[in-house]
Amino acid sequence: MSLLSPRSVALVGATEASIWSANLIANFTDLGYTGHLHLVHPDRPVQFGRPCHPDLAAIPEPVDHAYVMTGTGAALGVIEQCGRSGVRSVTMLTAGFREVGPEGELREAKLVARCQELGIELLGPNCLGFVNVHDRVPAYGLLLAAPLQPGATALISQSGAMLLHFHRMSQQRAIGLAHMVSIGNEAMLGADHFIREFVGRPEVRVVGALLEGIRNPGGFLEAAALALAAGKPLVVLKVGRSPAGTRSVAAHTGSLAGADAVVDAVFRQHGVIRVRSLEELLETCALLAARGWPEGGRTAVITTSGGACGLVADLAQGTAIELPDFAPATKARLAALLPVFGTPQNPLDTTGVIVNQPELLGACIEAAAAEDGYDALLINTDPPREPGPAPAALEERLAGLARALDSAPVFAGLAATAAVDLTPFGRETVTRHGLHFGNGLELGVRALAHAIEYGHARRHPPRPAGRGGRHPPPLADGWQGTVSETAAKRLLEAYGVRIPPEWLAAGPAEAAQAAAELGFPVVLKVQSPAISHKTEVGGVRLGLASSGEVQAAAEAMLESVAELGLGPVEGLLVARQVEPVAELVAGIFRDPQFGPVLVAGLGGVFVEVLQDASLRLPPIAHSDALGMLGELRGVAVLEGARGRPAADLDAVAEVLVALGELALDFGDRLLALDVNPLLVLAAGEGALAADALLVLDATHQHLEGGKT
C-alpha cells in the first residue's frame, strides 16, 4: 500500500487560518519527515512562510500523496486534480459525507467511484490521516509531540482523535509503535484493508484497532483469518456495547454497531482479542509485541511483595490464567534461595531481602522456569524512577532481569504493581534494556490472560465443517413466512435431527386415538402459523395420561384459541412425552452484520430467565459445537453434576452442526429457527427436537433446483 510511505506530500487547502494545517506543518517539520512537503491553496501564494501552489498541477515534481482539507463541495474537484497530476493516494480530512445522512452518502459514493476510475487509493473521508513511525511520515491532523518511537504495533481507529491518546500513552509507557491510521468513514480503504496490509509488513507484530462498527464483516473476518494464520495478534476495542453507545457510534461514522453478544462470539471464534479500554488495548498489544504468547494457561507468579501475591490471585480468578502450586523439587530450590521466613509457593513473594539481594529475583525466575509444568511466568516488579544512590546496582538488577526473561524456556512477562507513568529516566532505562512493564497488576493480568487466549486460538483455529453441496430440500419449496411446527420438524428430520414420536390430529377425537397408539403420557399442542409461542396462549398441555384427558384438553384448547381470535387451527399435535436429562434451546437468528448466527443455551421454556447461551457463525465442526456447550455457565448440569446422568453432548453437537448447514443452505431466506426445547437424553441416547419455529423471508422467491 503506497499510501503509507509517500516521499512527497501535498497539503491541499493549506491555510494559516486552519488549525489542521498548522498541526500538519508542525508534525512534518518537527518529527523527522525526510521527503518533500508542498502546500496547495488556490489564492494564497505564501502560507506558514512557505510557497503555496495554486493547484496540484503547479507543483514542479511528482506528488505521491495528497492530504485534502478543503470544503465538502471542493473535494471531488481535488480528486480530479489528483487524477490529472498522477497523485495515486489521498487522505480526505474533509467531512460531510456518509456520516451526515443520505445526501452525504450519495456524495461519498461519487467520490469513491471517481477514485476507482482514476486508480487512486482513498483514506477517509472524515478522517485525520496516518502516521508511519518507522519512515517518519506524520500525515495526521492533530499535533504530535516528539519523539516518534518505532515499535512493532500498528493501530487502526475509526475515531481519529483517539490515535492522539494512543500516541501520548505509548510515549509515557515507552511503547514503540509502527503505524497509526485513522480510517474515518472507510469509503474505500477500511479496517480489513489495513489489517491485511499490516499482517504482510515485517515491522508489524501486532495489530490493534478501535472500531465503532464493522463496515465490511466478510472482509474483516477474512483479514482476521489471515492475521491468525500469520501469528500476528489482532486486538480490538469494539465500542457501542450499550444502547447509548450504539447511538453515539451511528451519529459519529454512520457505522452499524451490531449486537454485542454476537460480536463477542465472532471475535472469540476467529481468534480476535477483545479488550474494554484504551489502556487495555495498548498494554495487550505491547505485551504481545514484546513477548509473544504462552502455549497454555499454567502460570507461575513471582512478586516482590506479599500483598501483590493475593492481588494477582484475585485478579486471575475467572480468567484463562491458572495458578498451580510449585512441584516439591521446585519448592526445595526456592527454599534454598529465600530467607528462612520466605514461603516457596505460587504466587511467590521473594520478600523484602530483595532490596539488598538484587540477584534474588533472577534466581527465583530461573528456579520457577526450570519446572516443566508451567506455560508462563508473570513477574511483578516495578520499573525504576530515578538512578537512586546505587545506580550501578540498579543497572545490574535490570540487566539480570532482562537476561532471566530472555533465557526463560517459556513465555515471561513483567507487570508493575500500580498504574503510573514512567519517568523520563525510567523510559530511557527500560528502553535501553529492552523491557516492557505492564502498567499495573490489573492491566498486566488482563494482558496475560488475553495472550493465553490467543495462544489457545492459534492452537485451535476455526475448522469449518464441509457444506456437502446441499440446497434446501424440495419439501421446502414454496414455504414463506412462519412455517408450521410439523413442517419445520420435517425439515429438521431432513437434516438428521430426530423428533419425538408424534401425530398430527384433525380434532379432539383423533387426538385421543393418537395418544392411545403413541402411549401415555403425551403432550398436546395446538398447531397454527399464527401462534408462535403456544405456552403463552394455553396451547400446550403436558402429562396427559388417558384418552379422556386428551380429548377434554383438546376441546378446551380449541375453544380458548377461538376466543382469542388467533386465526385458523391446522390441527392438534400429539407427541409421546419424553423425560430428558436436560432441556436446551438451539437455533438460528439473523444478525444484520454477520448473517446467520447459531445459538445454543440452557433453559427450554426458561431460556429468557436463565440467559445462558453460546453463539457461533456457521458452518461449524463437531468440536466447535462441543466448545459452544462448554461455554455455558450450566455445563456442569449437562455433564452430570450431583449424581445426575450425563447428557448426550455429542448428539447435541450433531444437532448444532446440522442447524449450521441448514442456515447456509437457506441463505438470506432464513430469518429465524428455534428448536425449543431440545430434549437431551442420557449419554448415548440422543437428542430430540420437541418443538420448532421456522420463519422464512416472504420476499425471497424460491427458484428451480432449491436455490434462493
XYZ file of C-alpha atoms in Angstrom:
708
model
C 0.000 0.000 0.000
C 1.919 3.037 -1.284
C -0.312 5.401 0.704
C 1.644 4.737 3.909
C 5.128 5.579 2.593
C 4.964 8.730 0.434
C 8.196 10.538 -0.385
C 6.337 13.691 -1.389
C 3.144 15.048 0.190
C 0.860 17.912 -0.825
C -1.319 19.609 1.799
C -4.318 20.704 -0.293
C -6.296 23.563 1.221
C -3.422 24.586 3.492
C -4.095 27.891 5.226
C -2.836 29.720 8.270
C -6.468 30.104 9.316
C -6.787 26.337 9.853
C -5.542 24.550 12.975
C -5.424 21.341 10.897
C -2.914 22.964 8.559
C -0.843 24.320 11.438
C -0.728 20.903 13.108
C 0.311 19.149 9.912
C 3.066 21.674 9.165
C 4.406 21.247 12.715
C 4.264 17.440 12.500
C 6.095 17.232 9.180
C 8.632 19.842 10.313
C 9.379 18.570 13.826
C 9.083 14.787 13.618
C 11.773 13.960 11.107
C 9.994 13.668 7.745
C 12.722 13.471 5.098
C 10.544 13.723 1.980
C 9.204 16.799 0.188
C 6.251 18.764 1.580
C 4.183 21.044 -0.675
C 1.342 23.434 0.159
C -1.628 23.998 -2.160
C -4.174 26.813 -1.991
C -5.908 28.464 -4.977
C -5.410 32.104 -3.945
C -2.757 32.290 -1.209
C 0.772 32.245 -2.643
C 2.512 32.048 0.745
C 1.393 30.250 3.904
C 3.399 29.436 7.044
C 6.348 31.177 5.417
C 6.346 28.619 2.612
C 5.448 28.958 -1.063
C 1.915 27.816 -1.787
C 0.903 26.415 -5.200
C -2.475 27.264 -6.734
C -3.190 23.621 -7.598
C -1.519 20.235 -7.780
C -0.539 20.683 -11.418
C 1.639 23.661 -10.470
C 3.923 21.574 -8.247
C 7.153 21.084 -10.229
C 7.742 17.453 -9.177
C 5.662 14.285 -8.842
C 3.478 14.069 -5.720
C 2.860 10.701 -4.081
C 0.146 11.708 -1.642
C -2.418 14.483 -1.224
C -3.796 15.385 2.203
C -7.082 17.165 1.463
C -8.567 19.781 3.839
C -10.936 21.641 1.520
C -14.647 22.208 1.935
C -17.010 19.348 1.102
C -18.052 20.853 -2.211
C -14.475 21.115 -3.471
C -13.445 17.558 -2.579
C -14.435 15.920 -5.861
C -12.590 18.620 -7.828
C -9.419 17.871 -5.878
C -9.747 14.201 -6.829
C -9.908 15.284 -10.483
C -6.703 17.300 -9.956
C -5.057 14.254 -8.416
C -6.001 12.168 -11.416
C -4.552 14.689 -13.859
C -1.344 15.129 -11.813
C -0.658 11.439 -11.219
C -1.296 11.503 -7.453
C -2.211 7.951 -6.532
C -3.172 8.210 -2.851
C -5.315 10.667 -0.905
C -6.164 11.316 2.735
C -9.526 13.082 2.945
C -9.854 15.064 6.178
C -12.946 16.734 4.711
C -16.239 15.697 6.316
C -19.860 15.980 5.167
C -20.249 12.553 3.580
C -21.953 9.329 4.695
C -21.844 10.343 8.352
C -24.380 13.170 7.727
C -27.113 11.133 6.028
C -28.447 10.154 2.580
C -27.185 13.217 0.687
C -23.722 12.762 2.123
C -23.850 9.059 1.312
C -24.509 9.918 -2.332
C -21.578 12.368 -2.358
C -19.353 9.698 -0.876
C -20.400 7.140 -3.492
C -19.496 9.583 -6.282
C -16.152 10.291 -4.632
C -15.304 6.599 -4.373
C -16.435 5.853 -7.916
C -14.176 8.555 -9.322
C -11.198 7.412 -7.229
C -11.687 3.885 -8.526
C -11.807 5.135 -12.121
C -8.599 7.134 -11.621
C -6.738 4.400 -9.708
C -6.480 6.482 -6.511
C -6.316 4.982 -3.004
C -8.647 6.962 -0.718
C -8.266 7.101 3.059
C -11.377 8.563 4.691
C -13.214 10.828 4.178
C -13.864 12.290 7.622
C -10.520 11.019 8.947
C -7.407 12.563 10.466
C -4.828 10.636 8.464
C -1.965 8.343 9.403
C 1.492 8.093 10.928
C 4.188 5.772 9.599
C 6.515 5.786 12.608
C 9.395 3.833 11.061
C 9.562 6.066 7.962
C 8.588 9.195 9.960
C 5.580 10.176 7.873
C 3.283 12.138 10.265
C 0.314 12.804 7.926
C -2.003 13.337 10.886
C -4.199 16.346 11.639
C -3.601 16.660 15.406
C -0.379 17.860 16.967
C 2.032 15.042 17.857
C 4.785 15.518 20.407
C 8.292 14.269 19.660
C 9.720 11.717 19.603
C 8.195 9.041 17.408
C 9.434 5.783 18.968
C 9.479 2.921 16.440
C 7.974 -0.359 17.554
C 6.033 -3.388 16.352
C 2.383 -2.403 16.966
C 0.142 -0.969 14.242
C -3.028 0.816 15.399
C -6.189 1.404 13.366
C -9.008 3.639 14.591
C -12.338 4.799 13.246
C -12.053 7.655 15.731
C -9.151 9.765 14.557
C -8.784 11.702 17.810
C -8.214 8.502 19.792
C -4.922 7.953 17.974
C -3.561 11.036 19.722
C -4.266 9.410 23.082
C -2.618 6.177 21.952
C 0.425 8.210 20.910
C 0.597 10.003 24.269
C 0.127 6.811 26.295
C 2.713 4.935 24.245
C 5.230 7.735 24.813
C 4.632 7.744 28.558
C 4.897 3.948 28.715
C 7.955 3.637 26.410
C 5.919 1.526 23.985
C 7.055 1.734 20.393
C 4.546 1.917 17.540
C 4.891 1.024 13.885
C 1.855 2.756 12.349
C -1.295 4.648 13.325
C -4.173 5.031 10.859
C -7.429 6.964 11.196
C -9.891 5.287 8.820
C -12.921 7.572 9.257
C -15.820 6.596 7.000
C -13.880 3.743 5.343
C -15.342 4.713 1.990
C -12.662 2.818 0.074
C -9.937 1.618 2.459
C -11.433 0.015 5.545
C -10.216 -1.729 8.660
C -9.955 -5.025 6.780
C -7.631 -3.494 4.149
C -5.233 -2.187 6.776
C -5.292 -5.403 8.796
C -4.234 -7.264 5.644
C -1.599 -4.644 4.915
C -0.083 -4.804 8.383
C -0.165 -8.602 8.505
C 2.122 -8.528 5.477
C 4.571 -5.948 6.860
C 7.646 -7.367 8.610
C 7.953 -4.436 11.024
C 4.489 -5.197 12.481
C 3.999 -7.999 15.017
C 0.628 -6.958 16.477
C -2.367 -5.090 15.039
C -4.643 -3.117 17.362
C -7.919 -1.479 16.384
C -10.554 0.794 17.889
C -13.763 0.090 15.976
C -17.160 1.677 16.397
C -18.691 -0.641 13.829
C -17.580 -3.309 11.379
C -18.349 -1.850 7.975
C -17.390 -4.931 5.954
C -17.963 -8.007 8.154
C -16.932 -10.519 5.487
C -13.719 -8.673 4.723
C -12.985 -8.253 8.422
C -13.301 -11.989 9.086
C -11.093 -12.811 6.099
C -8.467 -10.376 7.388
C -8.762 -11.829 10.905
C -8.150 -15.303 9.474
C -5.006 -14.070 7.720
C -3.774 -12.452 10.932
C -4.386 -15.611 12.963
C -2.642 -17.800 10.386
C 0.338 -15.418 10.291
C 0.650 -15.329 14.083
C 0.057 -11.577 14.228
C -2.467 -10.986 17.031
C -5.445 -8.777 16.236
C -6.544 -6.842 19.346
C -9.804 -4.874 19.084
C -11.564 -2.357 21.294
C -15.103 -2.556 19.884
C -17.217 0.261 21.323
C -21.005 0.533 21.263
C -21.831 -2.126 23.885
C -24.687 -0.114 25.404
C -27.760 1.365 23.625
C -26.390 4.856 24.260
C -23.010 3.797 22.870
C -24.676 2.363 19.789
C -26.482 5.669 19.163
C -23.218 7.584 19.535
C -21.489 5.295 17.065
C -24.208 5.781 14.468
C -24.037 9.534 14.901
C -20.242 9.595 14.538
C -19.437 7.492 11.487
C -22.750 6.002 10.416
C -21.359 2.567 11.301
C -23.573 -0.320 12.339
C -22.656 -1.283 15.892
C -24.113 -4.804 15.827
C -25.419 -6.944 18.659
C -22.678 -7.021 21.248
C -23.096 -10.675 22.205
C -22.674 -11.611 18.545
C -19.524 -9.509 18.258
C -18.105 -11.223 21.356
C -18.813 -14.664 19.910
C -17.495 -13.850 16.439
C -14.257 -12.420 17.822
C -13.702 -15.420 20.086
C -14.446 -17.829 17.234
C -11.940 -16.143 14.916
C -9.070 -15.543 17.336
C -9.648 -11.789 17.713
C -8.732 -10.481 21.185
C -11.408 -8.135 22.522
C -10.481 -5.536 25.137
C -12.553 -2.967 27.023
C -10.466 0.187 27.345
C -7.817 2.254 25.565
C -5.292 1.313 28.217
C -6.050 -2.400 27.933
C -5.734 -2.226 24.153
C -2.321 -0.606 24.313
C -0.984 -2.821 27.113
C -2.201 -6.032 25.473
C -0.597 -5.047 22.174
C 2.620 -4.102 23.954
C 2.878 -7.412 25.822
C 2.211 -9.462 22.692
C 4.679 -7.406 20.664
C 7.368 -7.692 23.328
C 6.961 -11.291 24.498
C 4.630 -13.198 22.151
C 2.152 -15.566 23.790
C 2.191 -18.682 26.013
C 1.378 -22.213 24.948
C -1.116 -22.608 27.797
C -2.513 -21.023 30.924
C -0.435 -22.637 33.710
C 1.336 -19.640 35.206
C 3.974 -19.131 37.872
C 3.800 -15.707 39.533
C 6.868 -14.175 41.167
C 6.446 -10.906 43.043
C 8.455 -8.596 45.260
C 5.516 -8.055 47.615
C 3.333 -10.340 49.713
C 0.319 -8.110 49.068
C 0.799 -8.468 45.328
C 0.556 -12.268 45.633
C -3.022 -12.131 46.888
C -3.974 -9.380 44.440
C -2.701 -11.313 41.426
C -4.550 -14.432 42.571
C -7.784 -12.448 42.882
C -7.337 -10.747 39.503
C -6.624 -14.082 37.799
C -9.860 -15.600 39.098
C -12.233 -16.333 36.219
C -9.611 -15.718 33.510
C -7.579 -18.124 31.395
C -4.758 -17.913 33.958
C -4.206 -20.997 36.133
C -2.007 -20.855 39.243
C -0.963 -24.403 40.173
C 1.481 -24.685 43.060
C 5.159 -25.479 42.559
C 6.328 -29.066 42.436
C 8.223 -30.342 45.521
C 11.597 -30.143 43.758
C 10.968 -26.517 42.762
C 9.879 -25.669 46.300
C 13.131 -27.104 47.580
C 15.159 -24.990 45.130
C 13.228 -21.854 46.087
C 13.546 -22.566 49.810
C 17.307 -22.654 49.380
C 17.183 -19.183 47.788
C 14.685 -17.479 50.107
C 15.296 -16.324 53.685
C 14.013 -18.645 56.397
C 10.782 -16.641 56.731
C 10.018 -16.954 52.991
C 7.370 -19.397 51.757
C 8.026 -21.215 48.468
C 4.530 -21.231 46.951
C 2.772 -19.933 43.838
C 2.312 -16.929 43.746
C 5.774 -16.406 45.224
C 6.802 -13.492 47.455
C 10.565 -13.010 47.199
C 10.352 -10.980 50.466
C 11.977 -7.688 51.366
C 15.513 -9.062 51.249
C 15.425 -8.480 47.512
C 16.321 -4.845 48.214
C 19.796 -5.944 49.329
C 19.988 -9.006 47.079
C 19.128 -7.793 43.543
C 20.199 -11.121 42.078
C 17.482 -12.966 44.048
C 14.690 -12.108 41.606
C 16.563 -13.544 38.629
C 17.464 -16.666 40.605
C 13.812 -17.242 41.569
C 12.740 -16.761 37.961
C 15.265 -19.352 36.822
C 14.135 -21.807 39.514
C 10.462 -21.483 38.562
C 11.215 -21.596 34.823
C 13.140 -24.830 35.277
C 9.949 -26.614 36.298
C 8.384 -28.307 33.301
C 4.811 -27.751 34.485
C 4.396 -24.074 33.568
C 3.494 -22.309 30.331
C 4.068 -18.750 31.505
C 5.848 -16.627 34.101
C 4.389 -13.362 35.369
C 6.969 -11.258 37.176
C 5.734 -8.418 39.376
C 8.413 -5.809 39.951
C 8.488 -2.070 39.371
C 10.417 -0.083 36.773
C 12.988 2.412 38.057
C 12.003 6.024 38.554
C 15.406 7.576 39.336
C 19.029 6.332 39.396
C 18.995 6.376 43.197
C 22.033 6.168 45.448
C 23.338 2.988 43.793
C 22.910 3.322 40.011
C 25.346 0.501 39.314
C 23.272 -1.918 41.413
C 20.135 -0.755 39.611
C 21.742 -1.456 36.249
C 22.831 -4.869 37.469
C 19.277 -5.674 38.617
C 17.707 -4.655 35.296
C 20.346 -6.413 33.213
C 19.859 -9.581 35.247
C 16.097 -9.299 34.876
C 16.411 -8.927 31.096
C 18.731 -11.959 30.927
C 16.380 -14.065 33.044
C 13.377 -13.203 30.853
C 15.218 -13.817 27.608
C 16.634 -17.144 28.780
C 13.374 -18.445 30.236
C 12.192 -21.542 28.333
C 8.581 -20.319 28.500
C 6.716 -17.055 27.997
C 7.753 -14.476 30.603
C 6.144 -11.072 31.122
C 6.540 -8.168 33.548
C 3.895 -6.164 35.369
C 4.394 -3.162 37.619
C 2.413 -3.006 40.845
C 0.488 0.211 40.170
C -0.605 2.031 37.020
C 1.654 5.088 36.869
C 3.530 6.788 34.063
C 7.213 6.154 33.665
C 9.620 8.950 34.489
C 11.989 10.181 31.763
C 14.763 8.181 33.432
C 12.511 5.121 33.619
C 11.590 5.369 29.929
C 15.203 5.641 28.849
C 16.308 2.797 31.092
C 13.648 0.228 30.231
C 14.037 1.022 26.535
C 17.794 0.506 26.751
C 17.324 -2.877 28.446
C 14.502 -3.942 26.089
C 11.986 -4.372 28.929
C 8.255 -3.757 28.955
C 6.479 -3.410 32.299
C 2.709 -3.850 32.212
C 1.041 -0.738 33.611
C -0.113 -2.107 36.962
C -1.218 -5.541 38.073
C -4.785 -5.265 36.779
C -3.734 -4.438 33.227
C -0.794 -6.835 33.451
C -3.031 -9.739 34.434
C -5.641 -8.909 31.801
C -2.992 -8.650 29.085
C -1.542 -12.013 30.122
C -4.999 -13.612 30.076
C -5.530 -12.275 26.537
C -2.152 -13.641 25.463
C -3.106 -17.066 26.821
C -6.437 -16.942 24.981
C -4.632 -16.019 21.774
C -2.288 -18.964 22.179
C -5.330 -21.224 22.509
C -6.829 -19.706 19.339
C -3.581 -20.355 17.485
C -3.602 -23.991 18.582
C -7.304 -24.410 17.736
C -8.062 -22.295 14.649
C -11.587 -22.362 13.211
C -12.134 -25.655 11.360
C -15.372 -25.204 9.408
C -17.233 -28.394 8.528
C -17.856 -29.168 4.847
C -21.037 -27.828 3.315
C -21.852 -31.038 1.431
C -23.142 -29.049 -1.552
C -26.779 -29.252 -0.456
C -29.588 -26.826 -1.205
C -32.836 -26.554 0.759
C -34.731 -29.842 0.381
C -37.595 -29.904 -2.151
C -40.093 -30.182 0.695
C -39.344 -26.504 1.485
C -40.393 -25.332 -1.990
C -42.928 -22.542 -1.708
C -42.552 -22.060 2.043
C -42.563 -18.478 3.297
C -43.368 -16.547 6.443
C -43.950 -18.534 9.640
C -43.912 -22.264 8.915
C -45.966 -24.722 10.948
C -44.287 -26.785 13.646
C -44.933 -30.060 11.850
C -43.447 -28.731 8.597
C -40.448 -27.293 10.434
C -39.847 -30.662 12.075
C -39.972 -32.448 8.729
C -37.254 -30.086 7.588
C -35.179 -30.836 10.688
C -35.557 -34.559 10.030
C -34.213 -33.986 6.514
C -31.047 -32.652 8.177
C -30.765 -35.609 10.527
C -32.348 -34.060 13.612
C -34.597 -36.517 15.480
C -38.063 -35.664 16.796
C -40.235 -37.496 19.365
C -42.910 -39.931 18.126
C -45.913 -37.732 17.253
C -49.157 -37.496 15.282
C -50.965 -34.509 13.770
C -54.663 -34.974 14.548
C -57.539 -33.156 12.890
C -59.644 -32.842 16.041
C -60.141 -33.932 19.677
C -61.385 -37.458 18.904
C -58.482 -38.228 16.592
C -56.081 -36.746 19.134
C -57.382 -39.138 21.792
C -56.959 -42.067 19.414
C -53.418 -40.963 18.506
C -52.477 -40.702 22.162
C -53.606 -44.266 22.802
C -51.471 -45.542 19.938
C -48.390 -43.499 20.922
C -48.549 -44.451 24.583
C -49.090 -42.316 27.650
C -48.234 -39.814 28.965
C -48.441 -37.453 26.000
C -48.045 -33.799 25.152
C -50.808 -31.954 23.307
C -50.076 -28.801 21.285
C -52.252 -26.627 19.078
C -50.919 -26.091 15.550
C -51.295 -22.726 13.818
C -48.828 -20.490 11.932
C -50.381 -17.569 13.786
C -49.283 -18.939 17.181
C -45.514 -18.713 17.600
C -45.416 -19.211 21.365
C -48.024 -21.800 22.263
C -47.407 -21.861 26.015
C -48.360 -18.207 26.379
C -51.878 -18.780 24.936
C -52.630 -22.066 26.662
C -51.794 -24.036 23.553
C -49.685 -26.703 25.298
C -50.686 -29.392 27.800
C -48.199 -31.802 29.363
C -48.533 -35.096 31.156
C -51.901 -36.184 29.748
C -52.364 -39.766 30.966
C -55.540 -41.053 29.298
C -57.608 -40.714 26.124
C -60.284 -38.901 28.086
C -57.818 -36.325 29.378
C -56.509 -35.793 25.861
C -59.971 -35.261 24.348
C -61.059 -32.887 27.116
C -57.837 -30.902 26.889
C -58.123 -30.696 23.102
C -61.678 -29.365 23.232
C -60.752 -26.759 25.839
C -57.659 -25.751 23.876
C -59.577 -25.181 20.633
C -62.234 -23.189 22.451
C -59.616 -20.970 24.097
C -57.798 -20.306 20.828
C -61.084 -19.433 19.117
C -61.991 -16.975 21.873
C -58.619 -15.244 21.489
C -59.151 -14.896 17.724
C -55.751 -16.326 16.855
C -56.600 -17.496 13.361
C -57.234 -20.875 11.763
C -56.012 -24.016 13.505
C -54.289 -26.632 11.337
C -54.680 -29.413 13.851
C -53.571 -30.815 17.186
C -50.137 -32.315 17.598
C -49.934 -35.295 19.935
C -46.450 -36.432 20.978
C -45.179 -39.019 23.380
C -43.849 -37.194 26.432
C -40.118 -37.728 26.893
C -38.291 -37.177 30.187
C -34.904 -35.709 29.239
C -31.736 -35.235 31.233
C -31.816 -31.543 30.268
C -33.731 -29.102 28.100
C -31.793 -26.823 25.767
C -32.643 -24.256 23.173
C -30.892 -24.407 19.809
C -31.477 -22.294 16.788
C -30.518 -19.656 14.284
C -31.137 -15.941 14.119
C -30.004 -13.391 11.568
C -27.585 -10.699 12.644
C -27.684 -7.570 10.432
C -23.877 -7.570 10.100
C -22.731 -11.179 10.205
C -25.770 -13.027 8.832
C -26.947 -16.333 10.327
C -25.837 -16.968 13.905
C -26.103 -20.293 15.724
C -27.276 -20.246 19.331
C -27.273 -22.958 21.981
C -28.438 -22.373 25.515
C -29.841 -23.848 28.687
C -33.382 -23.456 29.793
C -36.021 -24.638 27.371
C -39.085 -22.587 28.362
C -36.903 -20.682 30.874
C -34.268 -19.584 28.364
C -35.139 -15.876 28.757
C -34.826 -16.199 32.519
C -31.512 -18.059 32.629
C -29.783 -16.042 29.865
C -27.164 -18.765 29.428
C -26.292 -19.120 25.761
C -23.341 -19.507 23.398
C -23.094 -18.223 19.818
C -21.149 -19.114 16.655
C -21.204 -18.280 12.973
C -21.901 -21.312 10.757
C -20.593 -23.566 9.433
C -19.075 -25.260 12.461
C -17.356 -28.577 13.065
C -18.362 -31.080 15.733
C -15.541 -29.882 18.006
C -16.733 -26.274 17.667
C -20.227 -27.337 18.725
C -18.834 -29.075 21.806
C -16.931 -25.883 22.527
C -20.193 -23.940 22.462
C -21.671 -26.251 25.081
C -18.534 -25.952 27.197
C -19.023 -22.170 27.372
C -22.424 -22.440 29.046
C -22.445 -21.494 32.723
C -24.637 -24.519 33.409
C -22.470 -27.020 31.541
C -21.922 -28.937 34.804
C -25.617 -29.853 34.743
C -25.135 -31.393 31.302
C -22.017 -33.237 32.414
C -23.794 -34.977 35.300
C -23.478 -32.710 38.340
C -24.591 -34.068 41.743
C -25.203 -37.573 40.553
C -27.407 -36.643 37.609
C -26.939 -38.708 34.447
C -24.641 -37.110 31.898
C -26.404 -35.691 28.856
C -25.645 -36.801 25.297
C -23.475 -33.813 24.356
C -22.285 -35.460 21.145
C -25.896 -35.703 19.961
C -26.444 -32.010 20.768
C -23.281 -31.145 18.847
C -24.597 -33.060 15.832
C -27.815 -31.021 16.009
C -25.851 -27.765 16.081
C -23.709 -28.782 13.106
C -26.886 -29.702 11.189
C -28.506 -26.364 12.003
C -25.430 -24.594 10.695
C -25.671 -26.455 7.405
C -29.372 -25.675 7.202
C -28.690 -21.973 7.771
C -26.158 -21.796 4.959
C -28.342 -23.836 2.589
C -31.251 -21.406 3.023
C -29.086 -18.272 2.955
C -30.856 -14.926 3.314
C -34.205 -16.667 3.024
C -33.943 -17.910 6.629
C -34.867 -15.305 9.228
C -35.115 -17.475 12.343
C -35.254 -21.062 13.524
C -35.925 -22.015 17.151
C -35.687 -25.574 18.403
C -37.067 -25.125 21.896
C -36.989 -27.285 23.815
C -34.309 -29.588 22.501
C -34.724 -32.606 24.761
C -31.324 -34.043 25.614
C -31.329 -37.685 26.694
C -28.690 -39.577 28.632
C -25.268 -40.102 27.050
C -25.541 -42.322 24.011
C -29.326 -41.939 23.693
C -29.543 -38.831 21.521
C -31.456 -35.545 21.473
C -34.989 -34.771 20.242
C -36.474 -31.573 18.819
C -39.697 -31.288 20.828
C -40.803 -28.018 19.213
C -39.656 -25.884 16.299
C -40.409 -22.416 14.992
C -39.236 -21.581 11.463
C -39.573 -18.128 9.887
C -38.664 -17.576 6.226
C -38.448 -14.299 4.353
C -41.641 -13.885 2.345
C -39.902 -11.606 -0.183
C -37.478 -14.292 -1.444
C -38.735 -16.308 -4.380
C -37.708 -19.972 -4.363
C -36.111 -20.871 -7.663
C -35.840 -24.137 -9.515
C -33.288 -26.537 -8.072
C -33.836 -25.449 -4.482
C -31.763 -22.227 -4.670
C -32.954 -18.865 -3.409
